[in-house]
Tab-separated table of C-alpha atoms in Angstrom:
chain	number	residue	atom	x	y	z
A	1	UNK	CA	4.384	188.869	96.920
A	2	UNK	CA	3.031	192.102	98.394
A	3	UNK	CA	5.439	195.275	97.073
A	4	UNK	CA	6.591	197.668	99.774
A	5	UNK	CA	6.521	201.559	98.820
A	6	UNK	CA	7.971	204.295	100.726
A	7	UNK	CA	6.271	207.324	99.773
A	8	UNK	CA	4.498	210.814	100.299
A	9	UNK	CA	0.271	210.747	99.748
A	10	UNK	CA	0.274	214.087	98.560
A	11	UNK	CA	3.710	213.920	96.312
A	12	UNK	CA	2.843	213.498	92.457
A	13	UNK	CA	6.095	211.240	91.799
A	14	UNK	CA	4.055	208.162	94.399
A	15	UNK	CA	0.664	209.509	93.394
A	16	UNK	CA	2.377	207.763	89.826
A	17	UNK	CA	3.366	204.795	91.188
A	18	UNK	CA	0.013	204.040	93.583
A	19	UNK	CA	-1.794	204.641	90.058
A	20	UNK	CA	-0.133	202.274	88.611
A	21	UNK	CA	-0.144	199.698	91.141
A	22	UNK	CA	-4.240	200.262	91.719
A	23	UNK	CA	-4.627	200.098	87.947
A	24	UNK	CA	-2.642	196.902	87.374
A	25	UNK	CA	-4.311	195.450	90.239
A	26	UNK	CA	-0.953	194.511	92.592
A	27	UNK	CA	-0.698	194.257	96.263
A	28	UNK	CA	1.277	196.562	97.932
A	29	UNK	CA	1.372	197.945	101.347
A	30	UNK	CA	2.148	202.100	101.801
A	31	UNK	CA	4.363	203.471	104.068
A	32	UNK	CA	3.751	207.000	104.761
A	33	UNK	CA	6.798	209.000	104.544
A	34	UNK	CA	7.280	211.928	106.906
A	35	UNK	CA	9.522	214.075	104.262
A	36	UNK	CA	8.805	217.678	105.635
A	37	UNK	CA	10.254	216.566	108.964
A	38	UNK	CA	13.127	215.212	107.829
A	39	UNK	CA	12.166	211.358	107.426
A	40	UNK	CA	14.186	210.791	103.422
A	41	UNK	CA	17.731	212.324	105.473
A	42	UNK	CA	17.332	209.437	108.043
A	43	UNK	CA	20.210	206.519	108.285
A	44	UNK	CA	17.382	203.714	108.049
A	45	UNK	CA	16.011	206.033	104.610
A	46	UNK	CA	19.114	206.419	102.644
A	47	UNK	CA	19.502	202.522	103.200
A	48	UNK	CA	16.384	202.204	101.065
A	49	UNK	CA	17.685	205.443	98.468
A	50	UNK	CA	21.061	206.705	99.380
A	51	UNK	CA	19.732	209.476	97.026
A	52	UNK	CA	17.602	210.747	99.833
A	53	UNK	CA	14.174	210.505	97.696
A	54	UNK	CA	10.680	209.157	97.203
A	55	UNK	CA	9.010	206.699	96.348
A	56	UNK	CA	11.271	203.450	96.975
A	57	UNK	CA	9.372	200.716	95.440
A	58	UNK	CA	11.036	197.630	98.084
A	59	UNK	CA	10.415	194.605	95.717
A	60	UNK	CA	12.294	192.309	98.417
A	61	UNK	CA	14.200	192.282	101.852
A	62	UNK	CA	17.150	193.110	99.341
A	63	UNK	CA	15.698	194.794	96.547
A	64	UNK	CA	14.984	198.716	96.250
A	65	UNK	CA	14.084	200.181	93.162
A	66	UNK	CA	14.135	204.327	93.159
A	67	UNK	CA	13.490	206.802	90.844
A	68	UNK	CA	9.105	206.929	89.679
A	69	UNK	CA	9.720	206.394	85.701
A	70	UNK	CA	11.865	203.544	86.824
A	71	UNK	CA	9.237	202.213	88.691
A	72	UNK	CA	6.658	202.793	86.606
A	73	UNK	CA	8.132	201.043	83.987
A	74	UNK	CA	9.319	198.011	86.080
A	75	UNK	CA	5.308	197.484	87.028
A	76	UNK	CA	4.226	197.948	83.554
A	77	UNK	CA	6.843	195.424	81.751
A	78	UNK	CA	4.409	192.892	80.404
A	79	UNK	CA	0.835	195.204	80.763
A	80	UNK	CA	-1.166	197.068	78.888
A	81	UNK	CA	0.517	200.446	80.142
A	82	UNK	CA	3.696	199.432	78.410
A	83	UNK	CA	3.813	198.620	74.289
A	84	UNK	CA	5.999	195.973	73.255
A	85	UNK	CA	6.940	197.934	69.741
A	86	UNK	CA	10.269	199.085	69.821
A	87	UNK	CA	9.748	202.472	68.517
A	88	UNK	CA	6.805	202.790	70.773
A	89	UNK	CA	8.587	201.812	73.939
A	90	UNK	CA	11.139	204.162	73.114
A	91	UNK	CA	8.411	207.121	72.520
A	92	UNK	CA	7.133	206.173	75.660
A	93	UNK	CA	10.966	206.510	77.900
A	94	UNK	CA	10.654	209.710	75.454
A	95	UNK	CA	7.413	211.450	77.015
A	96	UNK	CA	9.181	210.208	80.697
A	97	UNK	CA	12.028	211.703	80.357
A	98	UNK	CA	10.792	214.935	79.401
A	99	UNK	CA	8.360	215.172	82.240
A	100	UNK	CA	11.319	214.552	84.620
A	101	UNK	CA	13.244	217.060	82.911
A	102	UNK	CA	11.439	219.905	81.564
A	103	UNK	CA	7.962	219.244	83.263
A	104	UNK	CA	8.438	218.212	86.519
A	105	UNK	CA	11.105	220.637	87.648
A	106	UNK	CA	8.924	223.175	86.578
A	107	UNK	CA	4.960	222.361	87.904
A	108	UNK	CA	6.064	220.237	90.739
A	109	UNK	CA	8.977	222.746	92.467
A	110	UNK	CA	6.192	225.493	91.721
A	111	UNK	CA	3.478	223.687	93.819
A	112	UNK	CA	5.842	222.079	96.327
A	113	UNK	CA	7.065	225.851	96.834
A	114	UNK	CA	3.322	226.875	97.079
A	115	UNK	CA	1.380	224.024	98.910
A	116	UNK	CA	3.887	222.743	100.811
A	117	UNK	CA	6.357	225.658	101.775
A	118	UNK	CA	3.892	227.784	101.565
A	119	UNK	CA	6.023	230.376	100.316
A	120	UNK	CA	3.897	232.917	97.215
A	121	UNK	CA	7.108	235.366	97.344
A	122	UNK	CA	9.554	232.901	96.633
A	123	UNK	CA	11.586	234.047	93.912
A	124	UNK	CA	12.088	231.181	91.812
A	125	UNK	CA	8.488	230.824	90.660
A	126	UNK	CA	8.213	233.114	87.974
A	127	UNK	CA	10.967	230.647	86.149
A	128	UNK	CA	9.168	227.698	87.032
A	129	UNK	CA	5.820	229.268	85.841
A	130	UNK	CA	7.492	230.287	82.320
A	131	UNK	CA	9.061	226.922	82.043
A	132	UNK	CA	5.898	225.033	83.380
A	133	UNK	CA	3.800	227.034	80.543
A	134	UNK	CA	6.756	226.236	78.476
A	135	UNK	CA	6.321	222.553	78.898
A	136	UNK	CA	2.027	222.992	78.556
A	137	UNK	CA	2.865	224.344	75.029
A	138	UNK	CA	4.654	221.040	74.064
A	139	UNK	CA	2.146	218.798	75.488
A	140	UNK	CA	-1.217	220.286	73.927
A	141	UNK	CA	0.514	220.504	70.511
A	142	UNK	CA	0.959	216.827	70.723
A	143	UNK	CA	-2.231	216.093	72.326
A	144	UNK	CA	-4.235	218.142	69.543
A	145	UNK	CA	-4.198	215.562	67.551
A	146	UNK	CA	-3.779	212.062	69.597
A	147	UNK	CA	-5.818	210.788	72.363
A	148	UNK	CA	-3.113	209.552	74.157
A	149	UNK	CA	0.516	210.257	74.251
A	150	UNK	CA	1.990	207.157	72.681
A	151	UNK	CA	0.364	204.767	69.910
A	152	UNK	CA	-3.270	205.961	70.951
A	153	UNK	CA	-3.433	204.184	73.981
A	154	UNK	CA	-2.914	204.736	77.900
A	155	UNK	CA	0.031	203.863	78.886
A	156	UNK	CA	2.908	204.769	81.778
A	157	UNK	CA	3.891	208.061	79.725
A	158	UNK	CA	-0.084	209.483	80.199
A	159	UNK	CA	0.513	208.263	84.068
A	160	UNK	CA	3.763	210.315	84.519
A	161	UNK	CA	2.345	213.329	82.911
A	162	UNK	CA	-0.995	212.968	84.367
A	163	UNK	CA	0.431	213.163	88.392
A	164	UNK	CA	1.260	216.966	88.485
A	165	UNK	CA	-0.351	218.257	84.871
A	166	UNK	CA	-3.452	217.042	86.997
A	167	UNK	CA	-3.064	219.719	90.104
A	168	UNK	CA	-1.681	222.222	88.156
A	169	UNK	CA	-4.227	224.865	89.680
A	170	UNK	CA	-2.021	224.344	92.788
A	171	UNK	CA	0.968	225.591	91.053
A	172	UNK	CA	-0.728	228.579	90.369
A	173	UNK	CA	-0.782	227.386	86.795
A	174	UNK	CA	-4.250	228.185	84.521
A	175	UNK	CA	-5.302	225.354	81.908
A	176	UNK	CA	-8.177	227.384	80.682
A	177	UNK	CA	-5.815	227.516	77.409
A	178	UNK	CA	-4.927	223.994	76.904
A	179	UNK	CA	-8.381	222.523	75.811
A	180	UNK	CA	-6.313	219.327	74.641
A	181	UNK	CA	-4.657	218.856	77.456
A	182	UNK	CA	-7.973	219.387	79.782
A	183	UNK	CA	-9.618	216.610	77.407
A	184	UNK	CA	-6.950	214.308	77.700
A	185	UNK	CA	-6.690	214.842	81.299
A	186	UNK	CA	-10.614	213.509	81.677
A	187	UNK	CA	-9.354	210.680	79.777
A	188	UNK	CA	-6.962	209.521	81.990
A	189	UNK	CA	-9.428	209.944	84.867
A	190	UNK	CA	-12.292	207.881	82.801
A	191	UNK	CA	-9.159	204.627	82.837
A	192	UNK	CA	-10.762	201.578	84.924
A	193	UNK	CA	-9.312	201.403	88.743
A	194	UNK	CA	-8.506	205.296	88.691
A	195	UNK	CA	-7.708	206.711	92.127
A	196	UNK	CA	-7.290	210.069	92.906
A	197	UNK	CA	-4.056	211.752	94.375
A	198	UNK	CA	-4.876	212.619	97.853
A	199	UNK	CA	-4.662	216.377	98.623
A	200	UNK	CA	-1.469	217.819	100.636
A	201	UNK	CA	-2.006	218.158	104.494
A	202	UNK	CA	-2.513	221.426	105.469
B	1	UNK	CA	19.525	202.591	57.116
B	2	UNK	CA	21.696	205.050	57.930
B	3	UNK	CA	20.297	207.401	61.469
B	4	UNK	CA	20.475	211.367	61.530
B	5	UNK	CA	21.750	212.906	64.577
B	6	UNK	CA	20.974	216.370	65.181
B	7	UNK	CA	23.330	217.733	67.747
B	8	UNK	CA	25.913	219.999	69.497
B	9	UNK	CA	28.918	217.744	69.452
B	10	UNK	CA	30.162	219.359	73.302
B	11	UNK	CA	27.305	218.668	74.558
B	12	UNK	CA	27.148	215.435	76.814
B	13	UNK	CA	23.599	215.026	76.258
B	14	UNK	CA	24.266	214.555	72.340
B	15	UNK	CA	27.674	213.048	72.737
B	16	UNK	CA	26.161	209.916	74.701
B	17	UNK	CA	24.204	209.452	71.291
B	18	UNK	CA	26.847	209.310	69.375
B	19	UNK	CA	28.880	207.303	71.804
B	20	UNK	CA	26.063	204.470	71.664
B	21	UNK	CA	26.334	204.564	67.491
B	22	UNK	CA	29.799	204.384	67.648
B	23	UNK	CA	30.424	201.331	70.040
B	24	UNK	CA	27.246	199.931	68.395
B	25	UNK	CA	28.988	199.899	65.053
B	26	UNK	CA	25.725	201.746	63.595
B	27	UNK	CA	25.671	203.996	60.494
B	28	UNK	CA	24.527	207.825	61.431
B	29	UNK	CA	25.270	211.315	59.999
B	30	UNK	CA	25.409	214.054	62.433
B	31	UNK	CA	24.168	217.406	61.752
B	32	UNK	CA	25.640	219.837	64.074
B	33	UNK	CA	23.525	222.361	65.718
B	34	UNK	CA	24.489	225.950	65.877
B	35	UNK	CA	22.187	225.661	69.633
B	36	UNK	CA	24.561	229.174	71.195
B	37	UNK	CA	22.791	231.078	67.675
B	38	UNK	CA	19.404	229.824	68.009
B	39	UNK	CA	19.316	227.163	65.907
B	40	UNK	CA	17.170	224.960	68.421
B	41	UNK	CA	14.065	227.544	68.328
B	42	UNK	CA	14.157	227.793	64.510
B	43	UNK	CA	10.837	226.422	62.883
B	44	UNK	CA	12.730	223.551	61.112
B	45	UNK	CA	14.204	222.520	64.465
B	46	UNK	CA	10.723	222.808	66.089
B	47	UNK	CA	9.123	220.242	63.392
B	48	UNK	CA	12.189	218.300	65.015
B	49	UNK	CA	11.441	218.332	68.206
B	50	UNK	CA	8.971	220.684	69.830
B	51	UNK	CA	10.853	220.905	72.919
B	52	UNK	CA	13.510	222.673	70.943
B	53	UNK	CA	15.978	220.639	72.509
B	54	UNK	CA	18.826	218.753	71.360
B	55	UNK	CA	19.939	215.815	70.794
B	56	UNK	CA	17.130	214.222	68.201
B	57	UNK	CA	17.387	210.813	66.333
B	58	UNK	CA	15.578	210.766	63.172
B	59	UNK	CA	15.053	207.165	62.402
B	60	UNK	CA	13.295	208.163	58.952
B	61	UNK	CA	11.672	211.223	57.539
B	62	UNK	CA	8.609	210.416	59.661
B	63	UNK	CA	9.836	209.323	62.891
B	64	UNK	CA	12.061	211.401	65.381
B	65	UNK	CA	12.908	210.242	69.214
B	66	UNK	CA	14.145	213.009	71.280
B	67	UNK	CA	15.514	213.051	75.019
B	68	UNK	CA	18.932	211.527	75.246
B	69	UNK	CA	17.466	208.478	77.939
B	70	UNK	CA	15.092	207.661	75.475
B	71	UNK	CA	17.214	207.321	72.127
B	72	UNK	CA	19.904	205.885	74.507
B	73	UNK	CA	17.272	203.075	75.167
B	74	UNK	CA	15.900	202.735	71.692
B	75	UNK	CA	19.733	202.271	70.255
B	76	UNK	CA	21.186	199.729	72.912
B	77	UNK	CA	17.516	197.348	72.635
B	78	UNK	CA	18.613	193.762	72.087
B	79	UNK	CA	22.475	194.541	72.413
B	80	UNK	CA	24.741	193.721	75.183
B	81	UNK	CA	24.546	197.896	76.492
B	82	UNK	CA	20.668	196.583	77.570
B	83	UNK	CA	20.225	193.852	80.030
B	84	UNK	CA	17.680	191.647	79.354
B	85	UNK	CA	16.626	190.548	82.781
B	86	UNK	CA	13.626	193.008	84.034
B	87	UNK	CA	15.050	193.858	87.443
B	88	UNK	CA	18.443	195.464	85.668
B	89	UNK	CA	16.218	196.892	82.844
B	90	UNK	CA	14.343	199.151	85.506
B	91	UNK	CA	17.960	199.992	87.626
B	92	UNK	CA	19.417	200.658	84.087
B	93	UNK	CA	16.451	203.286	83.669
B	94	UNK	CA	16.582	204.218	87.405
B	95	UNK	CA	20.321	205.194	86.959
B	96	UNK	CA	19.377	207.356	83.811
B	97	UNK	CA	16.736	209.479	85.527
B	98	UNK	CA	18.807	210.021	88.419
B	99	UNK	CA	21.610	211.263	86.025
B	100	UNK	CA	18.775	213.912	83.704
B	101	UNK	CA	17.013	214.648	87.160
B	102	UNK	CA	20.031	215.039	90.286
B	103	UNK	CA	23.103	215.321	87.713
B	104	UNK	CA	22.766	216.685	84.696
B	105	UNK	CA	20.748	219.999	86.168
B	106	UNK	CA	23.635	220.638	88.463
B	107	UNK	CA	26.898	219.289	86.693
B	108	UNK	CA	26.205	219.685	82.956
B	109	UNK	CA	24.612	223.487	83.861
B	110	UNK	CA	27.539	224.468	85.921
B	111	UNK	CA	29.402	223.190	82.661
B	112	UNK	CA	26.624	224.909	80.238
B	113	UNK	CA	27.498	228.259	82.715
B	114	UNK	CA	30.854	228.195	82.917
B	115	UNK	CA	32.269	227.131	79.420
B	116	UNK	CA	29.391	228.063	77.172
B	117	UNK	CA	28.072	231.063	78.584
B	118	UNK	CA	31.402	232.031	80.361
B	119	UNK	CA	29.965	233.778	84.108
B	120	UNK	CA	32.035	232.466	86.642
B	121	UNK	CA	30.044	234.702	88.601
B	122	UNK	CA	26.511	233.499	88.028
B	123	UNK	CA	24.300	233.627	91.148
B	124	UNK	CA	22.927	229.757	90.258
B	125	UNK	CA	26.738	228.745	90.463
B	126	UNK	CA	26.865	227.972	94.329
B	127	UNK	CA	23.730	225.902	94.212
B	128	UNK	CA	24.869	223.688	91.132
B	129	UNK	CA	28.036	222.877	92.338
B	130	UNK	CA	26.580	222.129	95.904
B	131	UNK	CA	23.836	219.970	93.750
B	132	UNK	CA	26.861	218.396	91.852
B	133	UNK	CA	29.069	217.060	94.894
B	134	UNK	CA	25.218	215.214	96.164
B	135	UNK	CA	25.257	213.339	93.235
B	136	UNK	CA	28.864	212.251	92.541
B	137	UNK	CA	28.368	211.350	96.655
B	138	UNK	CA	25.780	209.049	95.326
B	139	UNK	CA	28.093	207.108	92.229
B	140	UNK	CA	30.450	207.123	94.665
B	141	UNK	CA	28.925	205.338	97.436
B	142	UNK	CA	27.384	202.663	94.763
B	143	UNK	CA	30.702	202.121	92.453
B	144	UNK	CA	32.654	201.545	95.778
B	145	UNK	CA	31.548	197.818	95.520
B	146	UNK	CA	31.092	197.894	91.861
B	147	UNK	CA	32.571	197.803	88.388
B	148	UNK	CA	29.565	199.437	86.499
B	149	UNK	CA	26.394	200.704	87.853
B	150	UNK	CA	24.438	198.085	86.814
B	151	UNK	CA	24.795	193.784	86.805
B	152	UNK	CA	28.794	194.309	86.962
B	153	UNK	CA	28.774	195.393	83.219
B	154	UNK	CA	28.872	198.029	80.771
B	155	UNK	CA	25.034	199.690	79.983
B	156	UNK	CA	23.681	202.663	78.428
B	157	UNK	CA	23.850	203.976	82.184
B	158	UNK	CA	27.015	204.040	82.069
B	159	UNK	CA	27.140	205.977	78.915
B	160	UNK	CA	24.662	208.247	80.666
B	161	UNK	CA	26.578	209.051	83.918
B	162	UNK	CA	29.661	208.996	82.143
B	163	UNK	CA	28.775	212.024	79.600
B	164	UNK	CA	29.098	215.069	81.731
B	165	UNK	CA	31.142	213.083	84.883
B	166	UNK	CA	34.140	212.889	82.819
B	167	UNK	CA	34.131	216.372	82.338
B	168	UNK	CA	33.521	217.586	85.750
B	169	UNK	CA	36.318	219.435	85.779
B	170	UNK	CA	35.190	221.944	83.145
B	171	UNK	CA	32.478	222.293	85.593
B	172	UNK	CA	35.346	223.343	88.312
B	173	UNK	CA	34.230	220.488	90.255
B	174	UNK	CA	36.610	218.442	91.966
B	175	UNK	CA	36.849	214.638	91.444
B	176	UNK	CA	40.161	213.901	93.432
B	177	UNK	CA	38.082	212.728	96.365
B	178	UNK	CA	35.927	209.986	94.273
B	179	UNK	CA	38.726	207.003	93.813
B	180	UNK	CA	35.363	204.747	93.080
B	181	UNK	CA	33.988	207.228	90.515
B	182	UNK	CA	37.653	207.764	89.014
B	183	UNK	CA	38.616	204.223	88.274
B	184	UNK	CA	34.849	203.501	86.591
B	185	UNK	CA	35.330	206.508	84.328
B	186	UNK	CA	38.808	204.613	83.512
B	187	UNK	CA	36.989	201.453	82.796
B	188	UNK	CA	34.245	203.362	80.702
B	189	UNK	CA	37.477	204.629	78.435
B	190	UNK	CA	38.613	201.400	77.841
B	191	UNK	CA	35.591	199.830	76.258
B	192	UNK	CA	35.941	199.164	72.876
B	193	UNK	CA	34.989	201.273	69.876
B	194	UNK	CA	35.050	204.509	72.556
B	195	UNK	CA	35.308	208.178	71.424
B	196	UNK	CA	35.892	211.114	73.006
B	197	UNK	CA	33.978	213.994	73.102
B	198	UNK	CA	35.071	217.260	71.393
B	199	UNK	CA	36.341	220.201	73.349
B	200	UNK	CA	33.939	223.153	73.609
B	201	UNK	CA	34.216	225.584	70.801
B	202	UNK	CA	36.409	228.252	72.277
């Protein structure tokens, strides 16, 4: 069975799930979604994610499954990149969750605003570069002292994190401060099947 | 073993904690959070949860899990509000980051603005509300031709969605045009062992 995933290259949410897919080895083919003309607001798109988004991980001619840490998880069920502890698994949804909620919304809208709209006066960014700093404090106070995020291994939480922590230069965001973080980040990197995030179209 | 919940009990993010322990039949204590007077950034909140958000589950002096999704998770593991099956494991999770990433920043903020902080006026106001009516056009497109959001029975995404949907209203948001959504929050009511959620302190 070869998965189908609708997706953007450049977009840190697929980058995640084409990580994951590379690292555990699974076919899949990639279908390039056109999102900056309009292509997640079409009729045959919202069949796929009536929530308008990417990536759609098609598992079967009736099957979508939405939403990256949903993914992510799916593909890792039964891998290395997902413990089977309780507590663990739990720690893991834990990191997830707050990347979608307090990282995410902070790095990602600042570099989609910058790379993608292309718009340096927008006046949301100095929000999402106090809460994107906000969520860099959390993470290198964890990562002083662990190698990894959960149980001292790589798992789907270090994946999520990695996909926009990774580019954060293009958020306008400086690292120089987060030795931790910059360490763990080469970690991640140095996994076996790494592939790099492609850079956005200019 | 008896859990800790630290919490705001009017919050929807803590109250889908407690509604888990309570139809779970688990022991807890909950330690209310004074979150309006700063009691989330104190130091002994921080060794909590760095984050310095609310709601955390300490599970023993050691161990905390933070982010409602993830304790959510952790709670319902091996009871009937988690499927076992993987597919409805990863559209259980996909329905809980849709409700922390396209819900909960729009509904339970337009809530957080307009009950906690009281500015009917707030410029983010339009945007949240316009946020709001995407999502609830999402639950009700899905519950149209179902009786929960996920395998035809009750899950922790239901608990999830359910938090701050029930209480659209205090987010002036207006539900008379979502039969679909308004007969699942009836059947989410009438689950055993369910609790309501305390009134915002006025």
């Amino acid at each position: 069975m070869t998965y189908q995933v609708h997706g953007v290259a450049s977009s840190g949410n697929c980058y995640k799930v084409r990580l994951a897919l590379e690292q555990l080895n699974l076919p899949y083919a990639w279908h390039e979604v056109d999102m900056m003309h309009g292509a997640t607001r079409t009729e045959t798109f919202l069949k796929l994610n009536p929530n308008g988004k990417v990536p759609v991980l098609r598992i079967d001619d009736m099957t979508c499954l939405c939403e990256s840490g949903a993914i992510l998880c799916y593909l890792a069920e039964g891998t290395p990149l997902m413990p089977t502890d309780r507590l663990a698994r739990a720690q893991v949804l834990q990191w997830m969750f707050f990347e979608q909620y307090s990282h995410e919304p902070n790095v990602a809208v600042a570099r989609f605003i910058l790379q993608f709209l292309k718009r340096a006066d927008d006046p949301r960014l100095p929000e999402k570069t106090a809460g994107s700093y906000r969520a860099l404090d959390v993470m290198e106070a964890h990562l002083a002292t662990r190698t990894f995020f959960v149980g001292e291994r790589y798992t789907v939480a270090d994946i999520a994190l990695y996909a926009y922590t990774h580019v954060a230069d293009q958020a306008n965001l400086d690292l120089s401060r987060y030795p931790a973080i910059r360490a763990w980040l080469g970690r991640v990197r140095s996994q076996p099947r790494h592939v790099e995030m492609p850079a956005v179209d200019q």
